[in-house]
Coordinates of C-alpha atoms in Angstrom, one line a residue:
M1 CA -3.4 0.3 16.7
A2 CA -3.6 3.4 14.5
G3 CA -0.3 4.8 13.3
E4 CA 1.7 1.5 13.0
I5 CA 3.1 0.5 9.7
S6 CA 0.6 -1.8 8.2
F7 CA 1.5 -2.2 4.6
F8 CA 4.4 -1.6 2.1
E9 CA 4.3 -1.3 -1.6
L10 CA 7.2 -1.6 -4.1
G11 CA 7.1 0.1 -7.4
V12 CA 9.1 -1.6 -10.1
E13 CA 9.3 -1.8 -13.9
D14 CA 8.5 -5.5 -14.1
P15 CA 6.5 -7.2 -11.3
D16 CA 7.5 -10.7 -12.4
R17 CA 11.2 -9.9 -12.2
A18 CA 10.5 -8.3 -8.7
R19 CA 8.8 -11.5 -7.6
A20 CA 11.8 -13.6 -8.6
F21 CA 14.3 -11.2 -7.0
Y22 CA 12.6 -10.5 -3.7
G23 CA 11.2 -14.0 -3.4
E24 CA 14.8 -15.4 -3.7
L25 CA 16.3 -12.6 -1.5
F26 CA 13.8 -12.7 1.4
G27 CA 11.8 -15.9 0.8
W28 CA 8.6 -13.9 0.4
A29 CA 5.5 -15.6 -1.0
F30 CA 3.5 -13.8 -3.8
E31 CA 0.0 -14.1 -5.1
P32 CA -1.9 -12.0 -7.7
G33 CA -2.8 -8.6 -6.4
P34 CA -5.9 -6.5 -6.6
S35 CA -4.8 -4.2 -9.4
G36 CA -4.0 -6.7 -12.1
G37 CA -0.4 -7.3 -13.1
G38 CA 1.0 -6.9 -9.6
F39 CA 1.3 -9.1 -6.6
A40 CA 0.4 -9.2 -3.0
I41 CA 3.4 -10.1 -0.8
T42 CA 3.3 -12.3 2.3
A43 CA 6.2 -11.1 4.4
P44 CA 7.0 -11.6 8.0
G45 CA 5.2 -9.1 10.2
T46 CA 3.8 -6.7 7.6
P47 CA 2.0 -7.6 4.3
G48 CA 3.0 -5.8 1.1
G49 CA 2.5 -5.5 -2.6
V50 CA 4.4 -4.9 -5.8
H51 CA 3.2 -3.0 -8.9
G52 CA 4.7 -2.5 -12.3
G53 CA 5.3 0.6 -14.5
D54 CA 7.1 2.5 -11.7
P55 CA 10.8 1.9 -12.3
G56 CA 13.2 3.2 -9.6
A57 CA 10.5 4.1 -7.2
G58 CA 11.1 4.3 -3.5
P59 CA 9.0 2.0 -1.3
Y60 CA 5.6 3.3 -0.3
V61 CA 4.9 3.1 3.4
F62 CA 1.3 2.9 4.6
F63 CA 0.2 3.7 8.2
R64 CA -2.8 2.0 9.7
V65 CA -5.9 4.0 10.4
D66 CA -9.2 2.8 11.9
D67 CA -11.4 5.0 9.7
L68 CA -10.0 6.0 6.3
G69 CA -12.5 8.7 5.7
A70 CA -11.8 10.4 9.0
A71 CA -8.0 10.1 8.5
V72 CA -8.3 11.7 5.0
A73 CA -10.3 14.6 6.5
K74 CA -7.7 15.0 9.2
V75 CA -4.8 15.1 6.7
R76 CA -6.6 17.9 4.8
E77 CA -7.4 19.7 8.0
L78 CA -3.7 19.7 9.0
G79 CA -2.7 21.2 5.6
G80 CA -1.8 18.0 3.8
T81 CA -3.1 16.7 0.5
V82 CA -4.7 13.4 -0.5
D83 CA -4.5 11.9 -4.0
E84 CA -7.8 11.3 -5.6
G85 CA -9.1 7.8 -5.8
E86 CA -8.3 4.7 -3.7
L87 CA -5.4 2.4 -4.7
G88 CA -5.6 -1.3 -5.4
G89 CA -9.1 -1.3 -6.8
D90 CA -12.2 0.3 -5.6
D91 CA -14.5 -2.7 -5.5
D92 CA -15.9 -4.3 -2.4
E93 CA -14.2 -7.6 -3.0
S94 CA -10.8 -6.0 -3.2
A95 CA -11.4 -3.9 -0.1
A96 CA -12.7 -7.0 1.8
R97 CA -9.5 -8.8 1.0
F98 CA -6.8 -6.1 1.1
G99 CA -8.3 -3.1 2.8
R100 CA -8.5 0.4 1.5
F101 CA -5.5 2.7 0.6
R102 CA -4.9 6.4 -0.1
L103 CA -1.7 8.2 -1.0
C104 CA -1.1 11.5 0.8
R105 CA 1.5 14.3 1.3
D106 CA 2.1 16.0 4.6
D107 CA 2.0 19.8 4.9
Q108 CA 5.6 19.9 3.7
G109 CA 5.0 17.7 0.6
S110 CA 6.5 14.4 1.9
S111 CA 4.7 11.3 0.7
F112 CA 3.1 8.6 2.9
G113 CA 0.1 6.4 2.7
L114 CA -3.0 5.5 4.8
H115 CA -4.3 2.0 5.1
E116 CA -7.6 0.8 6.6
P117 CA -7.1 -2.9 6.9
P118 CA -10.0 -5.2 5.9
T119 CA -12.6 -5.8 8.6
A120 CA -12.8 -9.3 10.0
G121 CA -15.9 -11.1 9.2

């Protein structure tokens, strides 16, 4: 369903330390992520990720969309902005495994993300 939270991303200084901390705290499982140096997180209910080089960052929340291109166009039509380039790798293998992501800002400058999950098949 479009609009539900479908992915979260944690920005940290050191992804290995985050894996140890959050793995112990919540029991999450980690595997190498699409962007190299980060991890994909298996958490109850909603998958996530962690990337390094972003100390003190607030969590990124991504809302599910059925068509990333159409959603990006709608954000712009409504006066929002969209960061250039997809996150997490722009190759077909990464998109097939993790889906496609874009960071956006609403018409007041507040950040959020869009996530088109991978298609089954």
